[in-house]
Amino acid sequence: MNILVVGSGYVGLVSGTCFAELGHKVFCIDIDEKKINSLQSGKIPFYEPELADLVIKNIQSQSITFTTKLAESLNQADLVLICVGTPPKQTGQADLKYIFQAVEEIGKNLTKYTVIVTKSTVPVGTAQKIKKIISKNYNGEFDVASCPEFLREGSAVKDFMNPDRIVIGTENQRASDLSNELHEKLDCPKLETNLETAEMIKYASNAFLATKISFINEIANVCENVGADVEQVAEGMGLDTRIGKAFLRAGIGYGGSCFPKDVRALHHVAGQTGYPFQLLKAVVEVNNQQRWLFYKKIKDELKCLENKTIAVWGLSFKPDTDDVRESIAIDIIEKLVEDGANVKAYDPEAMKNTQEILGDKIQYCFTADFALENADCLVIITDWDEFKLVKFENIKSKMKTPLIIDGRNMFDGEKLSSQGIKYISVGR
Ligand code: UDX
């Protein structure tokens, strides 16, 4: 099939490249000419495992083309995938201006029957609005569909190629057949729904996962008061197949470009319909509180932070990505700096993006080991695998005081204390 992907950001680039790999002919467009030029030469604008190789392979086989020219590629497309961003407004509401701009442009340039599929996360009812905008600009036949993505940063290619499910929201058989053909080579349950249900499944899924995280974080906070170990509690809960072990890792709370935005957006949508979604309100509050409870551990331990040297490991909102959007590391570091500490930070991929936000407020270190030198405390914020490889002897010999405050429960506290390192984690 011929596919036009509108928006070559995270979702668009991963989806377009993977659909090309599955044998479709893909055009990826973006309004950002600089981005398109660099994609044409195989350079991807963010870090995502496996993606760069796949982009280059599919450019070489001419399965994927990057362009800024919508009309030409739209002419050839059976389906258009809308993959532009839906950033949050201050109210928590999703800002749909990029979606509507793209759709208007599509409507003005359509020349034949095409299915317009939304992949971006959008509030329920958006597909119907898209339909209206296209109808205003185009008199011929077309359909809309909603096939939300469930890609995690850091494992997006794997998630795309091995999905748990595909949701196909349409209004008629023709759109459903074409949407099914698009996903034909992906072997997983395919759930067919109406447009509104498909849109809701995406929000509900992200909101539920965020709820699991806030739930286990509250359990962790209680564990600390009663002498229980949240890691074992999560293991014990997760063995119950009705609960499952995923997303029960306690820590400093969730960040990133999706959960914070989508949970607030669903809360906002519910409120607008007259239903106050109480549980989600609490999920957000717990998540916002969790980072400051963690911060208190640092303060309680060091007492005064003025002129203390703090090594920070991990800046991205989670491992295997360079994305620092809504990364809790940023909030924690800004507070450390405000309280007078000198921060020496290290992250395998996210230093450049962090520097764009924090500038020269902190010192950026080339290695995890280097950040430890002369530090009064090591604060772990993101659980990159490479941190597990750092030798405990290095921690002891390089730091001024062998103290680790770990927001991701990466280490075994008993092992560390037997090496003479004080270790404080979350919920145990
Ligand atoms: C998420 C969804 O998982 C994905 O399906 C959706 O399409 C986009 O949003 P992503 O934001 O890439 O993906 O990251 P995810 O792995 O879900 O983690 C989100 C945040 O939750 C991270 O900050 C992570 O550290 C945190 N998290 C996750 C926990 O604190 N505990 C957990 O048990 C799991």
Short mmCIF file of C-alpha atoms and ligand atoms in Angstrom, two decimals:
data_model
loop_
_atom_site.label_atom_id
_atom_site.label_comp_id
_atom_site.label_asym_id
_atom_site.label_seq_id
_atom_site.Cartn_x
_atom_site.Cartn_y
_atom_site.Cartn_z
CA MET A 1 0.00 0.00 0.00
CA ASN A 2 1.06 3.62 -0.40
CA ILE A 3 1.04 5.54 2.85
CA LEU A 4 1.53 9.19 3.61
CA VAL A 5 2.70 9.90 7.15
CA VAL A 6 2.04 13.49 8.21
CA GLY A 7 4.46 14.60 10.92
CA SER A 8 7.95 13.07 11.05
CA GLY A 9 8.46 13.36 14.79
CA TYR A 10 8.66 10.47 17.18
CA VAL A 11 5.43 8.64 16.33
CA GLY A 12 5.54 9.46 12.61
CA LEU A 13 9.13 8.45 12.08
CA VAL A 14 8.87 5.17 13.97
CA SER A 15 5.51 4.26 12.38
CA GLY A 16 6.54 5.31 8.86
CA THR A 17 9.84 3.45 9.03
CA CYS A 18 8.28 0.30 10.43
CA PHE A 19 5.46 0.30 7.85
CA ALA A 20 8.14 0.67 5.14
CA GLU A 21 9.98 -2.27 6.68
CA LEU A 22 6.74 -4.27 6.51
CA GLY A 23 6.59 -3.73 2.75
CA HIS A 24 4.52 -0.58 2.27
CA LYS A 25 5.68 2.40 0.27
CA VAL A 26 5.88 5.31 2.68
CA PHE A 27 6.13 9.06 2.26
CA CYS A 28 6.94 10.94 5.45
CA ILE A 29 6.26 14.64 5.40
CA ASP A 30 6.99 17.44 7.81
CA ILE A 31 6.78 21.22 7.65
CA ASP A 32 10.30 21.45 9.08
CA GLU A 33 12.52 21.53 6.00
CA LYS A 34 15.73 21.18 8.01
CA LYS A 35 14.44 18.02 9.65
CA ILE A 36 13.38 16.55 6.31
CA ASN A 37 16.78 17.31 4.74
CA SER A 38 18.59 15.61 7.58
CA LEU A 39 16.21 12.61 7.49
CA GLN A 40 16.84 12.26 3.76
CA SER A 41 20.50 11.77 4.55
CA GLY A 42 19.61 9.14 7.17
CA LYS A 43 20.13 11.30 10.28
CA ILE A 44 17.42 10.95 12.89
CA PRO A 45 16.83 13.86 15.27
CA PHE A 46 16.58 11.82 18.50
CA TYR A 47 18.00 8.67 20.08
CA GLU A 48 15.92 5.54 19.67
CA PRO A 49 17.44 2.04 19.62
CA GLU A 50 17.30 0.25 16.22
CA LEU A 51 15.61 3.16 14.44
CA ALA A 52 18.56 4.77 12.62
CA ASP A 53 19.61 1.51 10.92
CA LEU A 54 16.05 0.84 9.83
CA VAL A 55 15.63 4.36 8.40
CA ILE A 56 18.84 4.03 6.37
CA LYS A 57 17.91 0.55 5.14
CA ASN A 58 14.50 1.71 3.92
CA ILE A 59 15.87 4.89 2.32
CA GLN A 60 18.30 2.70 0.39
CA SER A 61 15.56 0.32 -0.75
CA GLN A 62 13.43 3.38 -1.66
CA SER A 63 10.60 2.16 0.56
CA ILE A 64 10.59 5.44 2.46
CA THR A 65 10.86 8.98 1.14
CA PHE A 66 11.07 12.17 3.20
CA THR A 67 9.50 15.26 1.72
CA THR A 68 7.90 18.59 2.54
CA LYS A 69 5.56 18.39 -0.46
CA LEU A 70 2.18 17.16 0.69
CA ALA A 71 0.18 17.40 -2.54
CA GLU A 72 2.45 15.15 -4.63
CA SER A 73 2.61 12.32 -2.12
CA LEU A 74 -1.06 12.63 -1.12
CA ASN A 75 -2.02 11.89 -4.71
CA GLN A 76 -0.43 8.47 -4.47
CA ALA A 77 -1.55 7.52 -0.96
CA ASP A 78 -4.17 4.91 -0.03
CA LEU A 79 -4.00 5.99 3.59
CA VAL A 80 -2.80 9.08 5.39
CA LEU A 81 -1.50 8.66 8.95
CA ILE A 82 -1.76 11.77 11.11
CA CYS A 83 1.20 11.70 13.47
CA VAL A 84 1.65 15.33 14.51
CA GLY A 85 2.11 16.42 18.14
CA THR A 86 -0.74 17.19 20.54
CA PRO A 87 1.07 19.19 23.26
CA PRO A 88 -0.75 20.15 26.46
CA LYS A 89 -2.26 23.61 26.96
CA GLN A 90 -1.93 25.19 30.39
CA THR A 91 -5.35 23.85 31.34
CA GLY A 92 -4.26 20.27 30.68
CA GLN A 93 -6.35 20.18 27.51
CA ALA A 94 -4.64 18.69 24.43
CA ASP A 95 -3.78 21.37 21.87
CA LEU A 96 -5.07 20.13 18.53
CA LYS A 97 -3.88 23.01 16.37
CA TYR A 98 -1.25 20.94 14.54
CA ILE A 99 -3.81 18.21 13.83
CA PHE A 100 -6.32 20.69 12.44
CA GLN A 101 -3.69 22.53 10.35
CA ALA A 102 -2.53 19.24 8.83
CA VAL A 103 -6.08 18.06 8.17
CA GLU A 104 -7.07 21.29 6.47
CA GLU A 105 -4.05 20.99 4.20
CA ILE A 106 -4.98 17.38 3.43
CA GLY A 107 -8.60 18.34 2.68
CA LYS A 108 -7.47 21.04 0.28
CA ASN A 109 -5.22 18.67 -1.62
CA LEU A 110 -7.25 15.42 -1.74
CA THR A 111 -8.05 14.23 -5.26
CA LYS A 112 -9.35 10.69 -4.67
CA TYR A 113 -10.76 8.32 -2.01
CA THR A 114 -8.32 8.09 0.90
CA VAL A 115 -8.57 6.95 4.53
CA ILE A 116 -7.33 9.54 7.01
CA VAL A 117 -6.07 7.64 10.04
CA THR A 118 -5.24 9.37 13.33
CA LYS A 119 -2.28 7.87 15.19
CA SER A 120 -1.59 10.85 17.46
CA THR A 121 -3.20 10.69 20.90
CA VAL A 122 -6.31 12.84 20.69
CA PRO A 123 -9.39 13.47 22.84
CA VAL A 124 -12.51 11.50 22.07
CA GLY A 125 -14.44 13.21 19.30
CA THR A 126 -11.39 14.41 17.35
CA ALA A 127 -11.90 12.00 14.43
CA GLN A 128 -15.39 13.45 13.92
CA LYS A 129 -13.92 16.98 13.91
CA ILE A 130 -11.32 15.85 11.37
CA LYS A 131 -14.14 14.51 9.19
CA LYS A 132 -15.90 17.88 9.29
CA ILE A 133 -12.75 19.83 8.36
CA ILE A 134 -12.04 17.56 5.40
CA SER A 135 -15.66 17.74 4.20
CA LYS A 136 -15.42 21.52 4.20
CA ASN A 137 -12.42 21.38 1.89
CA TYR A 138 -13.13 18.31 -0.27
CA ASN A 139 -16.33 17.13 -1.95
CA GLY A 140 -15.25 13.62 -2.93
CA GLU A 141 -15.37 10.37 -0.99
CA PHE A 142 -13.05 9.76 1.97
CA ASP A 143 -13.11 8.07 5.39
CA VAL A 144 -11.56 8.69 8.77
CA ALA A 145 -10.13 6.07 11.12
CA SER A 146 -8.48 5.99 14.54
CA CYS A 147 -5.56 3.59 15.07
CA PRO A 148 -3.74 4.85 18.19
CA GLU A 149 -0.10 3.99 18.76
CA PHE A 150 1.15 2.32 21.93
CA LEU A 151 4.89 2.82 21.40
CA ARG A 152 7.22 3.28 24.32
CA GLU A 153 10.27 5.45 23.81
CA GLY A 154 13.39 3.34 24.06
CA SER A 155 11.68 0.24 22.66
CA ALA A 156 9.47 1.80 20.01
CA VAL A 157 10.67 -0.33 17.08
CA LYS A 158 10.23 -3.55 19.08
CA ASP A 159 6.82 -2.38 20.31
CA PHE A 160 5.75 -1.57 16.77
CA MET A 161 6.85 -4.89 15.33
CA ASN A 162 5.50 -6.98 18.23
CA PRO A 163 2.38 -5.19 19.43
CA ASP A 164 0.11 -6.55 22.16
CA ARG A 165 -2.86 -5.40 20.12
CA ILE A 166 -3.92 -3.13 17.29
CA VAL A 167 -6.98 -0.97 17.69
CA ILE A 168 -8.84 -0.09 14.51
CA GLY A 169 -11.61 2.45 14.91
CA THR A 170 -13.67 3.08 11.79
CA GLU A 171 -17.20 3.86 10.63
CA ASN A 172 -17.58 1.47 7.72
CA GLN A 173 -16.26 -1.69 6.06
CA ARG A 174 -14.22 0.07 3.38
CA ALA A 175 -12.13 2.01 5.90
CA SER A 176 -11.89 -1.05 8.13
CA ASP A 177 -10.63 -3.25 5.24
CA LEU A 178 -7.94 -0.75 4.28
CA SER A 179 -6.87 -0.21 7.89
CA ASN A 180 -6.67 -3.97 8.37
CA GLU A 181 -4.60 -4.35 5.21
CA LEU A 182 -2.20 -1.71 6.53
CA HIS A 183 -1.56 -3.81 9.66
CA GLU A 184 -1.85 -7.20 7.92
CA LYS A 185 1.71 -8.36 8.63
CA LEU A 186 1.50 -7.63 12.35
CA ASP A 187 0.49 -10.76 14.17
CA CYS A 188 -1.58 -9.82 17.22
CA PRO A 189 -5.20 -9.40 18.30
CA LYS A 190 -6.91 -6.70 16.28
CA LEU A 191 -9.79 -4.95 17.95
CA GLU A 192 -12.33 -3.25 15.71
CA THR A 193 -14.32 -0.46 17.28
CA ASN A 194 -16.04 2.79 16.41
CA LEU A 195 -13.97 5.98 16.27
CA GLU A 196 -14.79 7.21 19.76
CA THR A 197 -13.98 3.88 21.41
CA ALA A 198 -10.59 3.67 19.68
CA GLU A 199 -9.72 7.17 20.85
CA MET A 200 -10.81 6.31 24.39
CA ILE A 201 -8.80 3.05 24.49
CA LYS A 202 -5.58 5.03 24.07
CA TYR A 203 -6.32 7.52 26.85
CA ALA A 204 -7.67 4.83 29.15
CA SER A 205 -4.60 2.62 28.62
CA ASN A 206 -2.11 5.37 29.42
CA ALA A 207 -4.20 6.59 32.35
CA PHE A 208 -4.41 3.07 33.78
CA LEU A 209 -0.66 2.51 33.51
CA ALA A 210 -0.06 5.87 35.19
CA THR A 211 -2.52 4.83 37.90
CA LYS A 212 -0.55 1.63 38.50
CA ILE A 213 2.62 3.70 38.94
CA SER A 214 1.02 6.16 41.37
CA PHE A 215 -0.56 3.25 43.24
CA ILE A 216 2.75 1.43 43.75
CA ASN A 217 4.41 4.71 44.72
CA GLU A 218 1.83 5.21 47.46
CA ILE A 219 2.33 1.60 48.58
CA ALA A 220 6.09 2.36 48.67
CA ASN A 221 5.48 5.38 50.90
CA VAL A 222 3.46 3.25 53.32
CA CYS A 223 6.10 0.47 53.14
CA GLU A 224 8.66 2.93 54.49
CA ASN A 225 6.46 3.58 57.51
CA VAL A 226 5.76 -0.06 58.32
CA GLY A 227 9.08 -1.73 57.51
CA ALA A 228 7.92 -3.58 54.37
CA ASP A 229 9.88 -3.85 51.11
CA VAL A 230 7.99 -2.46 48.09
CA GLU A 231 10.07 -4.47 45.61
CA GLN A 232 8.87 -7.70 47.20
CA VAL A 233 5.36 -6.35 47.61
CA ALA A 234 5.28 -5.58 43.86
CA GLU A 235 6.65 -9.04 43.08
CA GLY A 236 4.02 -10.65 45.25
CA MET A 237 1.25 -8.57 43.67
CA GLY A 238 2.54 -9.11 40.14
CA LEU A 239 2.43 -12.89 40.45
CA ASP A 240 -1.34 -12.60 40.57
CA THR A 241 -2.22 -12.84 36.88
CA ARG A 242 -5.16 -10.52 37.47
CA ILE A 243 -2.69 -7.77 38.46
CA GLY A 244 0.45 -8.50 36.42
CA LYS A 245 3.94 -7.31 37.29
CA ALA A 246 4.33 -4.55 34.67
CA PHE A 247 4.35 -0.92 35.75
CA LEU A 248 4.71 -1.70 39.43
CA ARG A 249 8.19 -0.26 39.78
CA ALA A 250 8.12 2.28 42.57
CA GLY A 251 10.35 5.33 42.33
CA ILE A 252 10.13 9.04 41.74
CA GLY A 253 7.01 8.98 39.55
CA TYR A 254 6.31 8.97 35.84
CA GLY A 255 7.54 11.57 33.34
CA GLY A 256 7.88 11.83 29.58
CA SER A 257 5.89 13.26 26.74
CA CYS A 258 2.85 10.99 27.14
CA PHE A 259 1.70 10.01 30.64
CA PRO A 260 1.72 13.48 32.25
CA LYS A 261 -0.02 15.00 29.20
CA ASP A 262 -2.52 12.20 28.56
CA VAL A 263 -3.60 11.77 32.18
CA ARG A 264 -4.26 15.50 32.50
CA ALA A 265 -6.03 15.56 29.13
CA LEU A 266 -8.38 12.69 30.08
CA HIS A 267 -9.08 14.35 33.41
CA HIS A 268 -9.90 17.56 31.56
CA VAL A 269 -12.10 15.83 28.97
CA ALA A 270 -14.04 14.02 31.70
CA GLY A 271 -14.53 17.28 33.60
CA GLN A 272 -15.82 19.00 30.50
CA THR A 273 -18.46 16.34 30.05
CA GLY A 274 -19.60 17.00 33.62
CA TYR A 275 -17.87 13.99 35.18
CA PRO A 276 -15.13 14.75 37.72
CA PHE A 277 -12.62 11.89 37.31
CA GLN A 278 -11.53 11.75 40.95
CA LEU A 279 -9.11 8.85 40.66
CA LEU A 280 -7.07 10.59 37.94
CA LYS A 281 -6.88 13.77 39.98
CA ALA A 282 -5.23 11.74 42.74
CA VAL A 283 -2.93 9.97 40.26
CA VAL A 284 -1.58 13.34 39.13
CA GLU A 285 -1.25 14.66 42.70
CA VAL A 286 0.59 11.54 43.89
CA ASN A 287 2.91 11.75 40.90
CA ASN A 288 3.72 15.40 41.57
CA GLN A 289 4.31 14.69 45.25
CA GLN A 290 6.55 11.65 44.75
CA ARG A 291 9.54 13.60 43.42
CA TRP A 292 9.46 15.94 46.43
CA LEU A 293 9.26 13.06 48.90
CA PHE A 294 12.38 11.77 47.19
CA TYR A 295 13.97 15.19 47.37
CA LYS A 296 13.27 15.26 51.10
CA LYS A 297 15.39 12.13 51.48
CA ILE A 298 18.36 14.03 50.02
CA LYS A 299 17.71 17.01 52.29
CA ASP A 300 17.17 14.88 55.40
CA GLU A 301 20.43 13.10 54.79
CA LEU A 302 22.65 16.07 53.90
CA LYS A 303 20.86 18.62 56.11
CA CYS A 304 22.23 21.74 54.44
CA LEU A 305 22.71 21.56 50.66
CA GLU A 306 24.65 24.84 50.36
CA ASN A 307 27.98 24.11 48.62
CA LYS A 308 27.45 20.33 48.73
CA THR A 309 28.55 18.47 45.61
CA ILE A 310 25.85 16.18 44.28
CA ALA A 311 26.47 13.64 41.55
CA VAL A 312 23.34 12.98 39.51
CA TRP A 313 23.08 9.86 37.36
CA GLY A 314 20.33 9.93 34.75
CA LEU A 315 18.64 12.92 33.13
CA SER A 316 16.22 11.44 30.58
CA PHE A 317 12.69 10.64 31.77
CA LYS A 318 13.53 6.94 31.48
CA PRO A 319 16.40 4.80 30.13
CA ASP A 320 17.19 4.26 26.43
CA THR A 321 16.03 7.67 25.30
CA ASP A 322 17.53 11.16 25.12
CA ASP A 323 14.11 12.68 25.83
CA VAL A 324 13.97 15.04 28.81
CA ARG A 325 10.39 16.23 28.33
CA GLU A 326 8.73 16.21 31.78
CA SER A 327 11.82 14.49 33.12
CA ILE A 328 11.73 14.55 36.90
CA ALA A 329 15.53 14.96 36.81
CA ILE A 330 15.07 18.55 35.65
CA ASP A 331 12.82 19.47 38.59
CA ILE A 332 15.10 17.79 41.11
CA ILE A 333 18.26 19.37 39.73
CA GLU A 334 16.70 22.84 39.58
CA LYS A 335 15.74 22.52 43.24
CA LEU A 336 19.21 21.26 44.20
CA VAL A 337 20.77 24.27 42.46
CA GLU A 338 18.25 26.62 44.10
CA ASP A 339 19.24 25.17 47.47
CA GLY A 340 22.90 25.96 46.78
CA ALA A 341 24.27 22.55 45.72
CA ASN A 342 26.86 22.02 42.98
CA VAL A 343 25.48 19.41 40.62
CA LYS A 344 27.68 17.12 38.52
CA ALA A 345 25.43 15.26 36.12
CA TYR A 346 25.87 12.33 33.78
CA ASP A 347 23.53 10.64 31.33
CA PRO A 348 24.49 8.32 28.46
CA GLU A 349 22.28 10.12 25.90
CA ALA A 350 20.39 13.08 27.35
CA MET A 351 23.17 15.57 28.20
CA LYS A 352 22.67 17.75 25.11
CA ASN A 353 18.92 18.06 25.63
CA THR A 354 19.43 18.80 29.32
CA GLN A 355 22.00 21.46 28.54
CA GLU A 356 19.43 23.22 26.36
CA ILE A 357 17.21 23.57 29.45
CA LEU A 358 19.66 23.95 32.32
CA GLY A 359 22.52 25.66 30.48
CA ASP A 360 25.58 26.18 32.66
CA LYS A 361 23.76 25.86 35.98
CA ILE A 362 25.35 22.44 36.42
CA GLN A 363 28.47 20.56 35.40
CA TYR A 364 28.11 17.90 32.68
CA CYS A 365 30.40 14.89 33.10
CA PHE A 366 31.64 12.56 30.37
CA THR A 367 31.31 9.42 32.45
CA ALA A 368 29.31 8.18 35.42
CA ASP A 369 32.60 7.69 37.30
CA PHE A 370 33.72 11.25 36.67
CA ALA A 371 30.51 12.62 38.17
CA LEU A 372 31.34 10.82 41.43
CA GLU A 373 34.59 12.67 42.07
CA ASN A 374 34.46 14.56 45.34
CA ALA A 375 30.68 14.15 45.61
CA ASP A 376 28.92 14.30 48.98
CA CYS A 377 26.09 12.21 47.60
CA LEU A 378 25.12 10.26 44.47
CA VAL A 379 21.51 10.74 43.39
CA ILE A 380 20.16 8.20 40.88
CA ILE A 381 17.23 9.43 38.84
CA THR A 382 17.11 7.25 35.72
CA ASP A 383 17.79 3.50 35.73
CA TRP A 384 20.15 3.16 32.78
CA ASP A 385 21.62 -0.37 32.62
CA GLU A 386 25.19 0.96 32.49
CA PHE A 387 24.88 2.27 36.06
CA LYS A 388 24.69 -1.32 37.26
CA LEU A 389 28.19 -1.91 35.85
CA VAL A 390 29.91 0.82 37.87
CA LYS A 391 32.27 -0.74 40.41
CA PHE A 392 31.36 -0.20 44.06
CA GLU A 393 35.08 0.38 44.86
CA ASN A 394 35.00 3.38 42.50
CA ILE A 395 32.02 4.79 44.31
CA LYS A 396 33.84 4.56 47.61
CA SER A 397 37.21 5.81 46.45
CA LYS A 398 35.96 8.73 44.38
CA MET A 399 33.20 10.17 46.55
CA LYS A 400 33.80 12.44 49.53
CA THR A 401 31.09 10.52 51.40
CA PRO A 402 29.90 7.10 50.18
CA LEU A 403 26.19 7.90 50.10
CA ILE A 404 23.71 6.86 47.39
CA ILE A 405 20.12 8.08 47.24
CA ASP A 406 18.42 6.01 44.57
CA GLY A 407 15.08 7.02 43.04
CA ARG A 408 14.82 3.81 41.00
CA ASN A 409 15.74 1.06 43.46
CA MET A 410 18.59 -0.17 41.24
CA PHE A 411 20.77 -1.75 43.89
CA ASP A 412 20.73 -4.23 46.71
CA GLY A 413 20.99 -2.20 49.90
CA GLU A 414 22.54 -5.00 51.96
CA LYS A 415 25.33 -5.56 49.44
CA LEU A 416 26.14 -1.86 49.37
CA SER A 417 26.15 -1.45 53.12
CA SER A 418 28.48 -4.46 53.44
CA GLN A 419 30.88 -2.43 51.24
CA GLY A 420 30.54 0.56 53.55
CA ILE A 421 28.22 2.56 51.31
CA LYS A 422 25.11 4.15 52.79
CA TYR A 423 22.18 3.42 50.50
CA ILE A 424 18.74 5.00 50.59
CA SER A 425 16.05 3.98 48.11
CA VAL A 426 12.26 4.16 47.76
CA GLY A 427 9.83 2.04 49.73
CA ARG A 428 12.27 -0.33 51.40
C1 UDX B 1 4.07 5.52 27.28
C2 UDX B 1 3.23 4.25 27.04
O1 UDX B 1 3.84 3.14 27.70
C3 UDX B 1 3.06 3.99 25.56
O2 UDX B 1 2.22 2.87 25.34
C4 UDX B 1 2.45 5.24 24.94
O3 UDX B 1 2.13 5.09 23.62
C5 UDX B 1 3.34 6.43 25.18
O4 UDX B 1 3.50 6.61 26.59
P1 UDX B 1 6.67 6.13 27.31
O5 UDX B 1 6.24 7.50 27.74
O6 UDX B 1 7.68 6.00 26.24
O7 UDX B 1 5.40 5.27 26.82
O8 UDX B 1 7.30 5.41 28.59
P2 UDX B 1 6.90 4.28 29.64
O9 UDX B 1 7.85 3.16 29.51
O10 UDX B 1 5.48 3.95 29.58
O11 UDX B 1 7.25 5.03 31.01
C6 UDX B 1 6.61 6.25 31.37
C7 UDX B 1 7.14 6.75 32.68
O12 UDX B 1 6.72 5.92 33.75
C8 UDX B 1 8.65 6.84 32.79
O13 UDX B 1 9.02 8.03 33.45
C9 UDX B 1 9.02 5.63 33.63
O14 UDX B 1 10.22 5.78 34.32
C10 UDX B 1 7.82 5.56 34.57
N1 UDX B 1 7.58 4.21 35.11
C11 UDX B 1 7.23 3.20 34.28
C12 UDX B 1 7.64 4.00 36.49
O15 UDX B 1 7.94 4.92 37.27
N2 UDX B 1 7.37 2.75 36.98
C13 UDX B 1 7.02 1.71 36.17
O16 UDX B 1 6.78 0.62 36.70
C14 UDX B 1 6.95 1.94 34.79
#
